[in-house]
Amino acid sequence: ISGRIRPELVADLLRNTQVALSGCSGMTRTQQTTLSGGAIGAGGGAVLGAVVGGSPVVGAVVGGAAGAVTGYIIGEKHK
């Protein structure tokens, strides 16, 4: 895996995020914020990992985990 972001990867990530978020209607607020946080974190982590010359995959995993935890905390705070 090179350190460059492939346009197909970005398009797939955006498409998958859109599909995942469109299915949120039957979810609780905490579930929605956890999913959204994870998706946003994974996307941001992948981009950041590639930009700094690291691994986009590792960036996505770390960013997704951090985003999901943050989304869960925010969702629980607004109960």
Tab-separated table of N, CA, C and O in Angstrom:
chain	number	residue	atom	x	y	z
A	1	ILE	N	0.855	-1.183	0.000
A	1	ILE	CA	0.000	0.000	0.000
A	1	ILE	C	0.893	1.236	0.000
A	1	ILE	O	1.753	1.365	0.861
A	2	SER	N	0.666	2.087	-0.953
A	2	SER	CA	1.456	3.312	-1.009
A	2	SER	C	0.832	4.361	-0.098
A	2	SER	O	-0.264	4.207	0.403
A	3	GLY	N	1.555	5.446	0.110
A	3	GLY	CA	1.073	6.514	0.963
A	3	GLY	C	0.120	7.467	0.264
A	3	GLY	O	-0.319	8.433	0.843
A	4	ARG	N	-0.212	7.174	-0.992
A	4	ARG	CA	-1.100	8.056	-1.751
A	4	ARG	C	-2.545	7.604	-1.633
A	4	ARG	O	-2.828	6.418	-1.563
A	5	ILE	N	-3.429	8.560	-1.642
A	5	ILE	CA	-4.856	8.252	-1.575
A	5	ILE	C	-5.370	8.048	-2.991
A	5	ILE	O	-5.214	8.913	-3.845
A	6	ARG	N	-5.972	6.912	-3.214
A	6	ARG	CA	-6.546	6.628	-4.529
A	6	ARG	C	-7.961	7.204	-4.568
A	6	ARG	O	-8.732	7.056	-3.615
A	7	PRO	N	-8.335	7.866	-5.663
A	7	PRO	CA	-9.681	8.438	-5.777
A	7	PRO	C	-10.779	7.398	-5.596
A	7	PRO	O	-11.829	7.690	-5.031
A	8	GLU	N	-10.525	6.159	-6.027
A	8	GLU	CA	-11.543	5.112	-5.879
A	8	GLU	C	-11.798	4.804	-4.405
A	8	GLU	O	-12.916	4.537	-4.004
A	9	LEU	N	-10.731	4.854	-3.597
A	9	LEU	CA	-10.866	4.595	-2.168
A	9	LEU	C	-11.724	5.663	-1.512
A	9	LEU	O	-12.602	5.358	-0.708
A	10	VAL	N	-11.490	6.910	-1.853
A	10	VAL	CA	-12.269	8.011	-1.296
A	10	VAL	C	-13.732	7.895	-1.721
A	10	VAL	O	-14.642	8.042	-0.899
A	11	ALA	N	-13.973	7.582	-2.985
A	11	ALA	CA	-15.350	7.442	-3.480
A	11	ALA	C	-16.058	6.289	-2.766
A	11	ALA	O	-17.218	6.423	-2.357
A	12	ASP	N	-15.364	5.176	-2.589
A	12	ASP	CA	-15.962	4.039	-1.880
A	12	ASP	C	-16.266	4.386	-0.436
A	12	ASP	O	-17.323	4.031	0.095
A	13	LEU	N	-15.343	5.074	0.222
A	13	LEU	CA	-15.548	5.469	1.607
A	13	LEU	C	-16.764	6.378	1.748
A	13	LEU	O	-17.611	6.184	2.627
A	14	LEU	N	-16.885	7.354	0.868
A	14	LEU	CA	-18.029	8.270	0.925
A	14	LEU	C	-19.341	7.547	0.633
A	14	LEU	O	-20.349	7.775	1.307
A	15	ARG	N	-19.318	6.659	-0.331
A	15	ARG	CA	-20.528	5.895	-0.677
A	15	ARG	C	-20.947	4.999	0.483
A	15	ARG	O	-22.125	4.951	0.856
A	16	ASN	N	-19.997	4.308	1.083
A	16	ASN	CA	-20.317	3.423	2.204
A	16	ASN	C	-20.804	4.201	3.418
A	16	ASN	O	-21.697	3.749	4.135
A	17	THR	N	-20.223	5.364	3.654
A	17	THR	CA	-20.675	6.201	4.758
A	17	THR	C	-22.106	6.661	4.523
A	17	THR	O	-22.932	6.643	5.439
A	18	GLN	N	-22.421	7.055	3.303
A	18	GLN	CA	-23.775	7.494	2.975
A	18	GLN	C	-24.772	6.364	3.188
A	18	GLN	O	-25.840	6.573	3.768
A	19	VAL	N	-24.442	5.169	2.751
A	19	VAL	CA	-25.330	4.016	2.923
A	19	VAL	C	-25.519	3.718	4.410
A	19	VAL	O	-26.633	3.482	4.871
A	20	ALA	N	-24.423	3.747	5.158
A	20	ALA	CA	-24.510	3.451	6.595
A	20	ALA	C	-25.358	4.486	7.328
A	20	ALA	O	-26.189	4.138	8.185
A	21	LEU	N	-25.174	5.735	6.996
A	21	LEU	CA	-25.916	6.781	7.692
A	21	LEU	C	-27.380	6.839	7.273
A	21	LEU	O	-28.230	7.284	8.037
A	22	SER	N	-27.706	6.372	6.080
A	22	SER	CA	-29.101	6.386	5.645
A	22	SER	C	-29.930	5.352	6.395
A	22	SER	O	-31.140	5.439	6.434
A	23	GLY	N	-29.284	4.379	7.008
A	23	GLY	CA	-30.001	3.352	7.757
A	23	GLY	C	-30.163	3.677	9.227
A	23	GLY	O	-30.486	2.809	10.022
A	24	CYS	N	-29.966	4.920	9.612
A	24	CYS	CA	-29.987	5.310	11.020
A	24	CYS	C	-31.379	5.622	11.565
A	24	CYS	O	-31.510	5.935	12.737
A	25	SER	N	-32.410	5.538	10.751
A	25	SER	CA	-33.731	5.990	11.199
A	25	SER	C	-34.278	5.183	12.371
A	25	SER	O	-34.981	5.718	13.213
A	26	GLY	N	-33.954	3.897	12.478
A	26	GLY	CA	-34.466	3.087	13.569
A	26	GLY	C	-33.507	2.960	14.736
A	26	GLY	O	-33.715	2.132	15.615
A	27	MET	N	-32.477	3.786	14.753
A	27	MET	CA	-31.452	3.688	15.794
A	27	MET	C	-31.660	4.753	16.856
A	27	MET	O	-32.240	5.802	16.593
A	28	THR	N	-31.141	4.485	18.052
A	28	THR	CA	-31.177	5.494	19.109
A	28	THR	C	-30.162	6.584	18.792
A	28	THR	O	-29.285	6.409	17.940
A	29	ARG	N	-30.256	7.678	19.502
A	29	ARG	CA	-29.311	8.782	19.290
A	29	ARG	C	-27.882	8.331	19.572
A	29	ARG	O	-26.953	8.661	18.845
A	30	THR	N	-27.693	7.546	20.629
A	30	THR	CA	-26.356	7.070	20.964
A	30	THR	C	-25.809	6.167	19.858
A	30	THR	O	-24.641	6.272	19.483
A	31	GLN	N	-26.640	5.297	19.327
A	31	GLN	CA	-26.197	4.434	18.232
A	31	GLN	C	-25.841	5.253	16.997
A	31	GLN	O	-24.849	4.973	16.319
A	32	GLN	N	-26.647	6.259	16.702
A	32	GLN	CA	-26.382	7.115	15.548
A	32	GLN	C	-25.067	7.870	15.695
A	32	GLN	O	-24.268	7.929	14.760
A	33	THR	N	-24.841	8.456	16.873
A	33	THR	CA	-23.611	9.233	17.060
A	33	THR	C	-22.380	8.327	17.098
A	33	THR	O	-21.310	8.715	16.635
A	34	THR	N	-22.540	7.107	17.612
A	34	THR	CA	-21.425	6.160	17.612
A	34	THR	C	-21.056	5.773	16.182
A	34	THR	O	-19.876	5.782	15.799
A	35	LEU	N	-22.057	5.438	15.381
A	35	LEU	CA	-21.810	5.068	13.984
A	35	LEU	C	-21.232	6.239	13.195
A	35	LEU	O	-20.256	6.086	12.462
A	36	SER	N	-21.831	7.401	13.351
A	36	SER	CA	-21.346	8.582	12.632
A	36	SER	C	-19.918	8.927	13.040
A	36	SER	O	-19.075	9.220	12.183
A	37	GLY	N	-19.653	8.902	14.326
A	37	GLY	CA	-18.305	9.201	14.811
A	37	GLY	C	-17.285	8.227	14.272
A	37	GLY	O	-16.186	8.605	13.864
A	38	GLY	N	-17.656	6.950	14.246
A	38	GLY	CA	-16.747	5.937	13.713
A	38	GLY	C	-16.468	6.132	12.235
A	38	GLY	O	-15.324	6.016	11.776
A	39	ALA	N	-17.505	6.437	11.471
A	39	ALA	CA	-17.338	6.632	10.028
A	39	ALA	C	-16.501	7.879	9.730
A	39	ALA	O	-15.592	7.847	8.890
A	40	ILE	N	-16.795	8.951	10.429
A	40	ILE	CA	-16.040	10.190	10.217
A	40	ILE	C	-14.592	10.008	10.665
A	40	ILE	O	-13.657	10.436	9.984
A	41	GLY	N	-14.405	9.356	11.798
A	41	GLY	CA	-13.055	9.105	12.297
A	41	GLY	C	-12.245	8.224	11.357
A	41	GLY	O	-11.060	8.462	11.130
A	42	ALA	N	-12.887	7.195	10.809
A	42	ALA	CA	-12.186	6.302	9.880
A	42	ALA	C	-11.768	7.047	8.617
A	42	ALA	O	-10.636	6.889	8.136
A	43	GLY	N	-12.661	7.861	8.088
A	43	GLY	CA	-12.323	8.644	6.897
A	43	GLY	C	-11.205	9.628	7.164
A	43	GLY	O	-10.235	9.713	6.402
A	44	GLY	N	-11.332	10.348	8.258
A	44	GLY	CA	-10.289	11.314	8.610
A	44	GLY	C	-8.961	10.656	8.915
A	44	GLY	O	-7.899	11.142	8.516
A	45	GLY	N	-9.016	9.518	9.608
A	45	GLY	CA	-7.793	8.795	9.929
A	45	GLY	C	-7.092	8.260	8.697
A	45	GLY	O	-5.859	8.280	8.605
A	46	ALA	N	-7.874	7.771	7.735
A	46	ALA	CA	-7.289	7.259	6.495
A	46	ALA	C	-6.594	8.380	5.727
A	46	ALA	O	-5.470	8.209	5.231
A	47	VAL	N	-7.251	9.511	5.643
A	47	VAL	CA	-6.656	10.660	4.941
A	47	VAL	C	-5.397	11.126	5.665
A	47	VAL	O	-4.348	11.326	5.051
A	48	LEU	N	-5.491	11.272	6.966
A	48	LEU	CA	-4.334	11.743	7.736
A	48	LEU	C	-3.179	10.750	7.656
A	48	LEU	O	-2.019	11.144	7.486
A	49	GLY	N	-3.488	9.464	7.745
A	49	GLY	CA	-2.444	8.450	7.636
A	49	GLY	C	-1.717	8.521	6.309
A	49	GLY	O	-0.498	8.368	6.246
A	50	ALA	N	-2.459	8.754	5.248
A	50	ALA	CA	-1.841	8.845	3.924
A	50	ALA	C	-1.054	10.139	3.758
A	50	ALA	O	0.032	10.140	3.170
A	51	VAL	N	-1.571	11.224	4.285
A	51	VAL	CA	-0.921	12.530	4.122
A	51	VAL	C	0.422	12.577	4.847
A	51	VAL	O	1.394	13.118	4.323
A	52	VAL	N	0.483	11.999	6.034
A	52	VAL	CA	1.730	12.064	6.803
A	52	VAL	C	2.714	10.972	6.405
A	52	VAL	O	3.785	10.854	6.983
A	53	GLY	N	2.356	10.169	5.408
A	53	GLY	CA	3.270	9.145	4.919
A	53	GLY	C	3.164	7.822	5.652
A	53	GLY	O	3.964	6.930	5.435
A	54	GLY	N	2.167	7.697	6.516
A	54	GLY	CA	1.966	6.436	7.224
A	54	GLY	C	1.011	5.540	6.456
A	54	GLY	O	0.842	5.664	5.244
A	55	SER	N	0.379	4.664	7.159
A	55	SER	CA	-0.546	3.727	6.544
A	55	SER	C	-1.981	4.243	6.639
A	55	SER	O	-2.470	4.500	7.746
A	56	PRO	N	-2.676	4.388	5.513
A	56	PRO	CA	-4.077	4.797	5.561
A	56	PRO	C	-4.949	3.788	6.316
A	56	PRO	O	-5.915	4.162	6.963
A	57	VAL	N	-4.577	2.507	6.251
A	57	VAL	CA	-5.363	1.477	6.938
A	57	VAL	C	-5.259	1.645	8.449
A	57	VAL	O	-6.261	1.620	9.162
A	58	VAL	N	-4.043	1.831	8.937
A	58	VAL	CA	-3.852	2.039	10.376
A	58	VAL	C	-4.549	3.328	10.804
A	58	VAL	O	-5.214	3.371	11.849
A	59	GLY	N	-4.438	4.365	10.002
A	59	GLY	CA	-5.121	5.622	10.312
A	59	GLY	C	-6.621	5.445	10.386
A	59	GLY	O	-7.283	5.993	11.274
A	60	ALA	N	-7.177	4.656	9.468
A	60	ALA	CA	-8.623	4.420	9.471
A	60	ALA	C	-9.066	3.643	10.702
A	60	ALA	O	-10.090	3.956	11.313
A	61	VAL	N	-8.291	2.645	11.074
A	61	VAL	CA	-8.643	1.835	12.257
A	61	VAL	C	-8.583	2.677	13.528
A	61	VAL	O	-9.520	2.680	14.334
A	62	VAL	N	-7.504	3.401	13.703
A	62	VAL	CA	-7.348	4.227	14.900
A	62	VAL	C	-8.373	5.353	14.910
A	62	VAL	O	-9.032	5.609	15.931
A	63	GLY	N	-8.537	6.028	13.781
A	63	GLY	CA	-9.514	7.113	13.692
A	63	GLY	C	-10.933	6.626	13.894
A	63	GLY	O	-11.740	7.277	14.558
A	64	GLY	N	-11.259	5.474	13.325
A	64	GLY	CA	-12.599	4.910	13.492
A	64	GLY	C	-12.896	4.562	14.932
A	64	GLY	O	-13.990	4.831	15.447
A	65	ALA	N	-11.924	3.962	15.605
A	65	ALA	CA	-12.118	3.611	17.018
A	65	ALA	C	-12.282	4.867	17.875
A	65	ALA	O	-13.191	4.952	18.713
A	66	ALA	N	-11.414	5.848	17.648
A	66	ALA	CA	-11.501	7.091	18.418
A	66	ALA	C	-12.814	7.819	18.134
A	66	ALA	O	-13.470	8.342	19.055
A	67	GLY	N	-13.233	7.826	16.876
A	67	GLY	CA	-14.483	8.482	16.512
A	67	GLY	C	-15.696	7.784	17.107
A	67	GLY	O	-16.640	8.430	17.565
A	68	ALA	N	-15.686	6.458	17.115
A	68	ALA	CA	-16.805	5.710	17.679
A	68	ALA	C	-16.925	5.946	19.178
A	68	ALA	O	-18.026	6.149	19.700
A	69	VAL	N	-15.798	5.946	19.876
A	69	VAL	CA	-15.820	6.211	21.323
A	69	VAL	C	-16.324	7.621	21.591
A	69	VAL	O	-17.170	7.843	22.470
A	70	THR	N	-15.830	8.569	20.822
A	70	THR	CA	-16.280	9.960	20.996
A	70	THR	C	-17.766	10.088	20.694
A	70	THR	O	-18.505	10.744	21.440
A	71	GLY	N	-18.226	9.457	19.619
A	71	GLY	CA	-19.652	9.496	19.283
A	71	GLY	C	-20.512	8.874	20.354
A	71	GLY	O	-21.587	9.384	20.689
A	72	TYR	N	-20.050	7.783	20.953
A	72	TYR	CA	-20.787	7.133	22.034
A	72	TYR	C	-20.897	8.068	23.245
A	72	TYR	O	-21.990	8.227	23.819
A	73	ILE	N	-19.800	8.690	23.600
A	73	ILE	CA	-19.806	9.610	24.751
A	73	ILE	C	-20.756	10.765	24.497
A	73	ILE	O	-21.535	11.149	25.380
A	74	ILE	N	-20.718	11.326	23.300
A	74	ILE	CA	-21.620	12.438	22.974
A	74	ILE	C	-23.077	11.985	23.019
A	74	ILE	O	-23.939	12.691	23.552
A	75	GLY	N	-23.354	10.807	22.459
A	75	GLY	CA	-24.717	10.297	22.483
A	75	GLY	C	-25.234	10.061	23.890
A	75	GLY	O	-26.395	10.369	24.199
A	76	GLU	N	-24.398	9.531	24.751
A	76	GLU	CA	-24.799	9.292	26.134
A	76	GLU	C	-24.977	10.596	26.902
A	76	GLU	O	-25.830	10.698	27.774
A	77	LYS	N	-24.193	11.599	26.580
A	77	LYS	CA	-24.277	12.886	27.258
A	77	LYS	C	-25.606	13.592	26.980
A	77	LYS	O	-26.145	14.285	27.818
A	78	HIS	N	-26.150	13.360	25.789
A	78	HIS	CA	-27.377	14.041	25.380
A	78	HIS	C	-28.641	13.234	25.657
A	78	HIS	O	-29.662	13.480	25.050
A	79	LYS	N	-28.563	12.274	26.558
A	79	LYS	CA	-29.756	11.484	26.901
A	79	LYS	C	-30.679	12.275	27.787
A	79	LYS	O	-30.325	13.068	28.563
